[in-house]
Coordinates of C-alpha atoms in Angstrom, one line a residue:
S1 CA -12.9 43.4 -37.5
A2 CA -12.1 44.2 -33.8
K3 CA -15.6 42.8 -33.4
D4 CA -15.2 39.8 -35.3
E5 CA -12.0 39.0 -33.1
R6 CA -13.7 39.2 -30.0
R7 CA -16.7 36.7 -31.2
V8 CA -13.7 34.5 -32.4
G9 CA -12.4 35.0 -28.9
R10 CA -15.6 33.5 -27.3
A11 CA -16.1 30.8 -29.9
V12 CA -17.4 27.8 -29.0
A13 CA -16.4 24.8 -31.4
S14 CA -19.1 21.9 -31.2
A15 CA -18.1 18.4 -31.7
G16 CA -21.4 17.1 -32.5
P17 CA -24.6 16.7 -30.6
C18 CA -23.9 16.6 -26.8
D19 CA -26.0 15.3 -24.1
S20 CA -27.8 16.8 -21.2
R21 CA -25.2 16.7 -19.1
G22 CA -23.1 19.0 -21.3
D23 CA -20.3 16.7 -22.0
G24 CA -18.4 18.0 -25.4
L25 CA -19.2 21.5 -25.3
W26 CA -15.6 22.8 -25.7
M27 CA -14.9 26.9 -25.0
F28 CA -11.2 28.5 -25.8
G29 CA -10.8 31.4 -23.8
T30 CA -9.1 34.3 -25.0
G31 CA -5.9 34.5 -25.8
S32 CA -5.7 30.5 -25.0
K33 CA -5.5 27.7 -27.5
Q34 CA -6.4 25.3 -24.6
A35 CA -9.8 24.0 -25.2
L36 CA -12.1 24.1 -21.8
V37 CA -14.9 21.5 -21.2
L38 CA -17.9 23.2 -19.6
R39 CA -20.5 20.5 -18.1
A40 CA -24.0 20.7 -16.5
G41 CA -23.5 22.9 -12.6
D42 CA -20.6 25.0 -13.9
R43 CA -20.9 28.9 -12.8
V44 CA -20.6 30.7 -15.9
R45 CA -20.6 34.5 -17.3
A46 CA -23.0 34.7 -20.2
H47 CA -24.6 37.2 -22.4
F48 CA -28.4 36.8 -22.1
Q49 CA -31.5 37.7 -24.5
N50 CA -32.7 41.4 -23.7
R51 CA -36.3 42.6 -24.3
F52 CA -35.8 42.8 -27.8
N53 CA -34.9 39.2 -27.6
E54 CA -31.3 40.2 -28.6
K55 CA -28.0 39.6 -27.4
S56 CA -27.2 41.8 -24.3
S57 CA -24.1 44.0 -24.4
A58 CA -23.5 43.2 -20.8
T59 CA -23.0 39.6 -18.9
D60 CA -24.5 38.2 -16.4
V61 CA -23.9 35.3 -13.7
G62 CA -25.7 31.9 -14.3
T63 CA -25.5 28.1 -13.9
L64 CA -25.4 25.9 -17.1
L65 CA -28.3 23.2 -17.2
Q66 CA -28.0 21.3 -20.4
F67 CA -26.9 21.7 -24.1
T68 CA -28.0 21.1 -27.4
T69 CA -25.8 21.0 -30.4
S70 CA -25.8 25.0 -30.5
E71 CA -27.2 26.4 -27.9
A72 CA -26.8 26.1 -23.7
E73 CA -29.5 26.8 -21.3
V74 CA -28.5 28.9 -18.4
H75 CA -30.4 29.5 -15.2
F76 CA -29.3 33.2 -14.3
D77 CA -29.1 33.8 -10.5
D78 CA -31.9 36.2 -11.1
G79 CA -34.5 33.6 -11.6
A80 CA -34.3 33.6 -15.7
V81 CA -33.8 30.6 -17.8
Q82 CA -33.0 30.9 -21.2
C83 CA -31.7 29.0 -23.9
I84 CA -29.0 31.0 -25.8
S85 CA -26.2 30.4 -27.8
K86 CA -23.3 28.6 -26.9
T87 CA -21.0 31.5 -28.3
W88 CA -22.4 34.3 -26.0
I89 CA -20.9 32.1 -22.8
A90 CA -17.5 34.5 -22.1
E91 CA -16.0 32.5 -19.3
R92 CA -16.4 29.8 -16.8
I93 CA -15.9 31.5 -13.1
S94 CA -16.4 27.7 -11.4
P95 CA -16.2 24.4 -12.4
W96 CA -18.8 21.7 -10.8
D97 CA -17.6 18.3 -10.1
H98 CA -19.8 16.9 -7.0
D99 CA -21.1 13.5 -7.1
L100 CA -24.8 13.5 -6.2
A101 CA -27.1 10.9 -5.6
P102 CA -30.4 10.2 -3.6
G103 CA -30.0 10.9 0.4
D104 CA -26.7 12.8 0.2
L105 CA -26.7 15.8 2.4
A106 CA -26.0 18.8 1.1
H107 CA -25.0 22.7 1.4
A108 CA -26.9 24.3 -1.4
H109 CA -28.3 28.0 -2.5
Y110 CA -31.9 28.0 -2.7
A111 CA -34.5 30.5 -4.4
S112 CA -35.6 33.2 -2.2
G113 CA -38.0 35.5 -4.5
K114 CA -37.5 35.3 -7.9
G115 CA -33.1 35.1 -7.5
R116 CA -30.3 32.6 -6.3
T117 CA -29.9 33.3 -2.3
L118 CA -25.7 34.7 -1.7
G119 CA -26.0 32.1 1.4
T120 CA -26.5 28.3 1.7
D121 CA -28.5 26.3 3.9
H122 CA -28.6 22.0 4.1
G123 CA -31.0 19.5 3.1
V124 CA -31.3 16.1 2.0
V125 CA -31.2 15.1 -1.8
L126 CA -34.4 13.5 -2.9
A127 CA -33.9 13.1 -6.7
V128 CA -31.1 13.9 -9.0
L129 CA -33.3 15.1 -12.4
E130 CA -32.7 15.3 -16.1
G131 CA -31.7 18.6 -17.3
G132 CA -29.3 19.8 -14.9
R133 CA -31.6 20.0 -11.7
V134 CA -31.6 18.0 -8.4
R135 CA -34.6 18.2 -5.7
I136 CA -33.4 19.0 -2.1
R137 CA -35.7 18.8 1.2
F138 CA -34.2 21.9 3.2
Q139 CA -34.0 21.8 6.9
D140 CA -37.3 23.8 7.3
S141 CA -39.1 20.6 5.2
V142 CA -39.3 23.5 2.1
M143 CA -38.5 21.2 -1.0
Q144 CA -37.0 23.2 -4.0
T145 CA -35.9 21.9 -7.5
I146 CA -32.9 23.7 -8.1
P147 CA -29.6 23.6 -10.5
M148 CA -27.4 21.0 -9.4
G149 CA -24.5 23.8 -10.0
W150 CA -26.4 25.5 -6.7
V151 CA -24.8 22.7 -4.4
E152 CA -21.5 23.6 -2.6
Q153 CA -20.9 20.8 -0.6
V154 CA -22.0 17.2 -0.6
V155 CA -21.6 15.1 2.6
R156 CA -22.1 11.3 2.3
L157 CA -22.3 10.0 5.8
Q158 CA -21.7 6.3 6.6
A159 CA -21.4 4.4 9.5
G160 CA -18.3 5.6 11.8
D161 CA -18.1 9.4 10.9
R162 CA -18.0 11.9 13.5
V163 CA -20.6 14.5 13.7
M164 CA -22.0 17.9 15.3
S165 CA -25.6 17.2 15.4
C166 CA -28.8 18.5 16.8
F167 CA -30.4 16.4 19.0
K168 CA -34.2 15.6 20.3
V169 CA -34.5 17.4 23.8
N170 CA -36.9 16.0 26.4
D171 CA -35.5 11.9 26.5
G172 CA -35.8 12.2 22.7
R173 CA -39.2 12.8 22.6
G174 CA -39.0 16.6 22.2
A175 CA -38.0 19.2 19.2
K176 CA -34.9 19.8 17.8
S177 CA -32.4 21.2 20.1
L178 CA -30.9 24.9 20.0
K179 CA -27.3 23.7 20.2
T180 CA -25.4 20.8 18.9
D181 CA -23.2 17.7 20.3
L182 CA -20.6 15.3 19.4
G183 CA -21.7 11.7 18.5
S184 CA -20.8 9.0 15.9
V185 CA -23.2 7.7 13.2
L186 CA -23.8 4.2 13.7
Q187 CA -26.4 3.6 10.8
V188 CA -27.9 6.0 7.8
S189 CA -31.4 5.7 5.9
A190 CA -32.8 7.7 3.2
E191 CA -33.6 10.8 5.6
E192 CA -32.4 10.2 9.0
V193 CA -29.3 9.1 10.7
Q194 CA -28.8 7.2 13.8
V195 CA -26.3 8.6 16.0
V196 CA -24.9 7.7 19.7
F197 CA -23.9 10.8 21.3
D198 CA -20.8 11.3 23.6
D199 CA -22.9 11.0 26.3
N200 CA -24.2 7.4 25.3
I201 CA -27.4 8.6 24.3
E202 CA -28.8 7.3 20.8
Q203 CA -30.8 8.7 18.5
N204 CA -32.4 8.5 15.2
V205 CA -32.6 12.4 13.9
P206 CA -33.0 14.0 10.7
K207 CA -29.9 14.3 8.3
T208 CA -30.7 17.8 8.3
W209 CA -30.0 18.4 11.9
V210 CA -26.2 17.4 11.3
A211 CA -24.6 20.8 11.0
Q212 CA -21.0 19.4 10.2
R213 CA -19.0 16.0 9.9
T214 CA -15.9 16.5 12.4
R215 CA -14.5 13.3 10.8
A216 CA -15.0 10.8 8.0
W217 CA -14.6 7.4 8.6
D218 CA -11.4 6.0 6.7
L219 CA -10.1 3.2 8.8
A220 CA -9.9 -0.5 7.6
V221 CA -11.1 -2.7 10.5
D222 CA -11.1 -6.8 10.9
I223 CA -11.4 -8.8 13.6
G224 CA -7.7 -9.0 15.4
S225 CA -7.0 -5.5 14.3
V226 CA -5.0 -3.6 17.0
V227 CA -6.5 -0.3 17.8
D228 CA -6.3 2.9 19.7
V229 CA -10.2 3.3 20.9
H230 CA -12.3 5.4 23.1
F231 CA -14.0 3.5 25.8
E232 CA -17.1 3.6 28.0
V233 CA -17.1 5.4 31.7
G234 CA -19.0 6.0 34.3
E235 CA -22.0 4.5 35.0
D236 CA -24.0 6.1 31.9
G237 CA -21.3 4.6 29.9
R238 CA -19.9 8.2 28.2
R239 CA -17.1 8.2 25.6
S240 CA -13.7 8.7 27.7
T241 CA -11.8 11.4 26.7
S242 CA -8.4 9.2 26.3
T243 CA -8.1 6.1 24.4
D244 CA -6.5 2.7 25.2
I245 CA -5.2 0.1 23.3
G246 CA -7.5 -2.6 22.1
I247 CA -8.0 -6.0 20.1
V248 CA -11.2 -5.7 17.4
V249 CA -12.6 -9.1 18.3
T250 CA -16.1 -8.8 16.5
N251 CA -16.9 -8.0 13.1
C252 CA -19.4 -4.6 12.7
V253 CA -22.8 -4.9 13.8
E254 CA -25.4 -2.1 13.4
G255 CA -22.3 0.3 13.5
R256 CA -20.5 -1.3 16.9
V257 CA -17.6 -3.5 17.1
G258 CA -16.8 -5.6 20.1
V259 CA -13.1 -4.2 21.5
Q260 CA -10.8 -6.1 23.9
F261 CA -8.5 -3.9 26.1
Q262 CA -5.2 -4.0 27.7
D263 CA -6.8 -5.1 30.9
A264 CA -8.9 -8.1 29.0
I265 CA -12.1 -6.1 29.9
Q266 CA -14.6 -6.3 26.3
Q267 CA -16.8 -3.6 25.4
T268 CA -18.9 -3.2 22.4
V269 CA -18.4 0.8 21.3
P270 CA -19.6 2.4 18.6
L271 CA -16.9 2.0 15.1
G272 CA -16.3 5.7 15.3
W273 CA -14.8 5.4 18.5
I274 CA -11.9 3.9 16.9
A275 CA -9.1 6.7 16.5
R276 CA -6.4 4.7 15.0
V277 CA -5.2 1.1 13.5
R278 CA -1.8 0.0 14.8
E279 CA -0.1 -1.6 11.8
W280 CA 2.7 -4.0 12.6
G281 CA 3.5 -7.6 11.9
P282 CA 6.5 -10.2 11.5
G283 CA 10.0 -8.8 11.4
D284 CA 8.9 -5.3 13.0
R285 CA 10.5 -3.8 16.0
V286 CA 8.4 -2.9 18.7
Q287 CA 8.0 -1.7 22.1
A288 CA 5.4 -4.2 24.4
H289 CA 4.8 -5.2 28.0
F290 CA 5.9 -8.7 29.0
K291 CA 5.2 -11.4 31.4
T292 CA 6.1 -10.9 34.8
G293 CA 7.2 -13.8 37.0
G294 CA 3.6 -14.7 38.1
G295 CA 2.2 -14.2 34.3
E296 CA 1.3 -10.8 35.2
K297 CA 1.5 -7.6 32.9
S298 CA 4.7 -5.9 33.5
T299 CA 4.5 -2.1 34.2
D300 CA 7.3 -1.4 32.2
T301 CA 7.7 -2.1 28.8
D302 CA 10.6 -3.3 26.5
V303 CA 11.9 -3.7 22.9
A304 CA 11.4 -7.0 21.4
T305 CA 10.9 -8.2 17.5
V306 CA 7.9 -9.7 16.4
L307 CA 7.8 -13.5 15.5
S308 CA 4.5 -14.5 14.9
V309 CA 0.6 -13.1 15.2
S310 CA -2.6 -14.6 15.9
L311 CA -6.1 -13.4 16.6
L312 CA -5.3 -12.2 20.4
E313 CA -1.8 -12.7 20.7
V314 CA 1.6 -12.2 19.4
E315 CA 4.6 -13.9 19.6
L316 CA 7.4 -11.9 20.8
Y317 CA 11.3 -12.2 20.9
F318 CA 12.7 -9.8 23.6
D319 CA 16.4 -8.4 23.3
D320 CA 17.3 -10.1 26.8
G321 CA 16.8 -13.3 25.3
I322 CA 13.2 -14.2 26.6
Q323 CA 10.7 -15.5 23.9
Q324 CA 6.8 -14.6 25.2
C325 CA 3.5 -15.0 23.9
V326 CA 1.7 -11.8 25.2
S327 CA -1.9 -9.8 24.1
K328 CA -1.8 -7.8 21.1
A329 CA -3.0 -5.1 22.9
W330 CA 0.3 -5.3 25.2
V331 CA 2.4 -3.8 22.1
T332 CA 2.6 0.1 22.9
E333 CA 4.2 1.0 19.5
R334 CA 6.1 -0.2 16.5
V335 CA 9.7 1.4 16.9
R336 CA 11.0 -0.1 13.4
S337 CA 9.4 -1.2 10.3
W338 CA 10.9 -4.0 9.1
A339 CA 9.3 -4.4 5.6
A340 CA 10.1 -0.9 4.8
E341 CA 13.3 -1.0 5.7
V342 CA 14.6 -4.5 4.5
S343 CA 13.8 -5.4 1.2
D344 CA 12.9 -9.5 0.4
I345 CA 15.4 -11.6 1.3
A346 CA 16.2 -15.4 0.0
V347 CA 18.6 -18.2 0.7
G348 CA 21.8 -17.3 -0.1
D349 CA 21.9 -13.5 0.6
V350 CA 24.8 -11.9 2.5
V351 CA 23.3 -9.8 5.2
V352 CA 23.9 -7.7 8.1
A353 CA 22.4 -8.9 11.4
H354 CA 22.4 -8.8 14.8
F355 CA 23.6 -12.1 16.6
K356 CA 22.4 -14.3 19.8
R357 CA 25.2 -13.3 22.2
P358 CA 26.7 -16.9 23.9
G359 CA 25.2 -17.8 26.9
N360 CA 22.1 -16.1 27.4
H361 CA 20.9 -15.5 23.8
C362 CA 20.7 -11.6 24.3
R363 CA 20.7 -9.5 21.0
S364 CA 24.1 -8.5 20.4
V365 CA 24.6 -4.3 20.1
Q366 CA 26.9 -4.8 17.1
T367 CA 25.9 -6.6 13.9
D368 CA 28.4 -9.2 11.8
R369 CA 27.9 -10.5 8.0
G370 CA 26.5 -13.3 7.3
I371 CA 24.7 -16.0 4.6
I372 CA 20.8 -16.9 4.8
L373 CA 21.0 -20.4 4.8
G374 CA 17.2 -21.0 5.5
M375 CA 13.9 -19.5 5.8
L376 CA 12.3 -20.7 8.8
P377 CA 8.6 -20.6 10.1
K378 CA 7.6 -17.8 12.8
G379 CA 9.4 -14.9 11.2
Q380 CA 12.8 -16.8 11.8
V381 CA 16.0 -17.4 9.5
S382 CA 19.1 -19.5 9.6
I383 CA 22.2 -17.6 9.5
M384 CA 26.1 -19.0 9.3
F385 CA 28.1 -15.9 10.0
Q386 CA 31.9 -15.2 9.1
D387 CA 33.3 -17.2 12.3
D388 CA 31.3 -20.0 10.8
V389 CA 28.7 -19.9 13.6
T390 CA 25.5 -20.8 12.7
Q391 CA 22.1 -19.4 14.4
V392 CA 18.5 -19.1 14.4
I393 CA 17.7 -15.5 14.7
P394 CA 14.5 -13.3 14.3
K395 CA 14.5 -12.1 10.7
G396 CA 13.6 -8.7 12.2
W397 CA 17.8 -8.3 13.8
I398 CA 18.6 -8.3 10.3
E399 CA 19.7 -4.7 9.5
A400 CA 20.3 -4.3 5.8
V401 CA 21.1 -6.9 2.5
A402 CA 24.6 -6.5 1.6
T403 CA 24.8 -8.7 -1.2
R404 CA 21.7 -10.3 -3.0
W405 CA 22.7 -13.6 -4.4
S406 CA 22.7 -13.5 -8.0
G407 CA 22.8 -17.1 -8.8
Q408 CA 20.0 -17.4 -11.0
R409 CA 17.7 -18.8 -8.2
E410 CA 15.1 -19.6 -10.8
Q411 CA 17.6 -22.1 -12.5
L412 CA 18.4 -23.3 -9.3
A413 CA 15.0 -24.1 -8.7
Q414 CA 14.3 -25.7 -11.4
E415 CA 17.4 -27.6 -11.3
E416 CA 16.6 -28.8 -7.9
D417 CA 13.3 -29.9 -8.5
A418 CA 14.4 -32.0 -11.5
A419 CA 17.2 -33.4 -9.4
A420 CA 14.4 -34.4 -6.6
S421 CA 12.0 -35.6 -9.5
A422 CA 15.2 -37.8 -10.9
D423 CA 16.2 -39.0 -7.1
S424 CA 12.3 -39.8 -6.1
V425 CA 12.1 -42.3 -9.5
S426 CA 15.5 -43.6 -8.6
K427 CA 14.2 -44.6 -5.3
T428 CA 11.1 -46.1 -6.3
R429 CA 12.9 -48.5 -9.0
S430 CA 15.0 -49.5 -6.1
R431 CA 12.1 -49.9 -3.9
T432 CA 10.7 -52.4 -6.7
C433 CA 13.6 -54.0 -7.3
N434 CA 14.1 -54.8 -3.5
S435 CA 10.5 -55.6 -2.4
G436 CA 11.6 -58.5 -0.3
G437 CA 13.9 -56.4 1.9
G438 CA 12.6 -54.3 4.9
G439 CA 10.0 -52.3 3.7
P440 CA 10.3 -48.8 1.5
A441 CA 12.8 -46.4 2.5
V442 CA 11.2 -43.1 4.2
G443 CA 12.6 -40.0 2.3
S444 CA 13.9 -37.1 4.6
P445 CA 14.2 -33.5 4.7
E446 CA 17.5 -31.5 4.4
C447 CA 19.5 -30.2 7.4
V448 CA 18.3 -26.8 8.2
I449 CA 21.8 -25.3 8.8
C450 CA 23.5 -26.5 5.1
M451 CA 20.6 -27.2 3.3
D452 CA 22.3 -29.9 1.6
A453 CA 23.2 -33.5 3.7
K454 CA 20.3 -35.2 5.2
P455 CA 19.3 -34.8 8.8
N456 CA 21.0 -37.6 10.4
G457 CA 22.4 -35.5 13.6
V458 CA 20.1 -36.0 16.7
I459 CA 20.8 -33.3 19.3
V460 CA 19.5 -34.9 22.8
H461 CA 19.0 -31.9 25.7
G462 CA 17.8 -33.0 29.0
E463 CA 15.0 -36.1 28.1
T464 CA 14.2 -34.8 24.9
C465 CA 15.8 -34.7 21.4
H466 CA 15.6 -33.1 17.9
Q467 CA 16.5 -34.5 14.6
S468 CA 16.8 -31.4 12.4
T469 CA 20.5 -31.2 11.2
C470 CA 23.1 -33.3 10.0
F471 CA 25.8 -34.8 12.0
N472 CA 28.2 -32.7 11.2
C473 CA 26.3 -29.4 11.6
A474 CA 24.9 -30.7 15.0
K475 CA 29.0 -31.3 16.1
R476 CA 29.6 -28.3 15.0
L477 CA 26.8 -26.5 17.2
Q478 CA 27.8 -28.3 20.0
R479 CA 31.4 -27.1 19.4
N480 CA 30.0 -23.6 19.1
G481 CA 28.5 -23.8 22.4
D482 CA 25.1 -22.7 20.5
T483 CA 21.6 -24.3 21.2
C484 CA 19.7 -26.5 19.6
P485 CA 18.0 -24.8 16.6
I486 CA 14.3 -26.0 17.4
C487 CA 13.8 -25.3 20.6
R488 CA 17.1 -23.6 21.9
E489 CA 17.8 -25.6 24.8
P490 CA 21.5 -26.1 25.6
I491 CA 22.9 -29.2 23.8
D492 CA 24.2 -32.4 26.1
T493 CA 25.2 -34.5 23.2
V494 CA 25.1 -35.0 19.6
C495 CA 24.4 -38.7 18.3
R496 CA 24.3 -39.8 14.7
L497 CA 21.3 -42.1 13.3
H498 CA 22.2 -44.6 11.5
G499 CA 19.8 -45.8 8.5
E500 CA 17.5 -44.1 6.6

């Protein structure tokens, strides 16, 4: 019959006993084969028991509290609480999916007279109770136990949040102000929050005085992070309207961090004054200030490639061939993210890269193809270009990988390890047999250019020299007018080292 069809359309299939949260209450909507899971806190439209203890012909809106195997407890908006058959639930109006915990700031409806109010007020969650209820102290200090489904919004304050909050008048000794002001959260307790307002006035106020959270703190800040941060201005130390670039130099203590700015001035500022974290690393192309002849910060900026990063400084290779270590706060912006555009590189890859121009070692405008010979420290690579010229360049000069070496790197590495092990055993035996000779031989690393021969070439420049290449590679560098691959000094002469 039509009555049976309507009943089946609102049927609720029970999958066994349910807990007080209502997990497992499945409702099949009319004309739909998809099950709808109802939980405590959901807003529903349901039939109710009339004065004759029978099912009403009309429906009313209420909030689900808890379930048993066959019944659901509903708190209707007129204040009535009834245990009704699950089949009496006609539809779900809105789901409830908030996470409540004691100390949360909640915007919730409250009980006025016999029913649920249309508007909301904010209060502090005191306890989450059994049976789908929550106890809240509202801003007028009135405590109520209400259905958790009456909570519309949950704000869990933390250090670094930016908030609009009322404040204490008369130098913090008076009553609640009529207006609100912007501030940053320093610390949070069960019912109070410590706020430093933008005029640098610090107060502990009730959580219910926080009218709005304008920005939730979601940045990851560590010692050495480069940040855009507001700073103290004026004699009263109020928050600046603009930001400056600084380096975080201390951990967060009671909602504050130490920051060193571009002009080397250090300030301890609230965590919420940090607006952005700048992220860049070795290989990235950046715009940065540089040191002038007197070691001062330049007024202009130039494009450079990041070589290495320390706690407070960054080593840059500028496009005009000048290499400098400058303050991390001198880096104004990232022009190109190397890691995002170039995949991992390895020895043997054919890459498209810029090269050092002869003479001044400036970064070339055009690019050339070359083979990666070695991965060097401080974000540099050794590359042999098509004209057999080998250079050590910043890895950020690589624009793309043209051909990835497919020679089974893992197998080659295993073979090299096996060969090195065999060579070590052979040398050990030789030293044992020749123990009466001139002492044990000292093993040497490979040439940084060809990665094959022993570094028996000595590159002489002025009163210093470096031994990092084989003699043939060293002579080739000298013929091509290249610099020393270690210090980039012009090569005066090349000598061969005899013996081990």
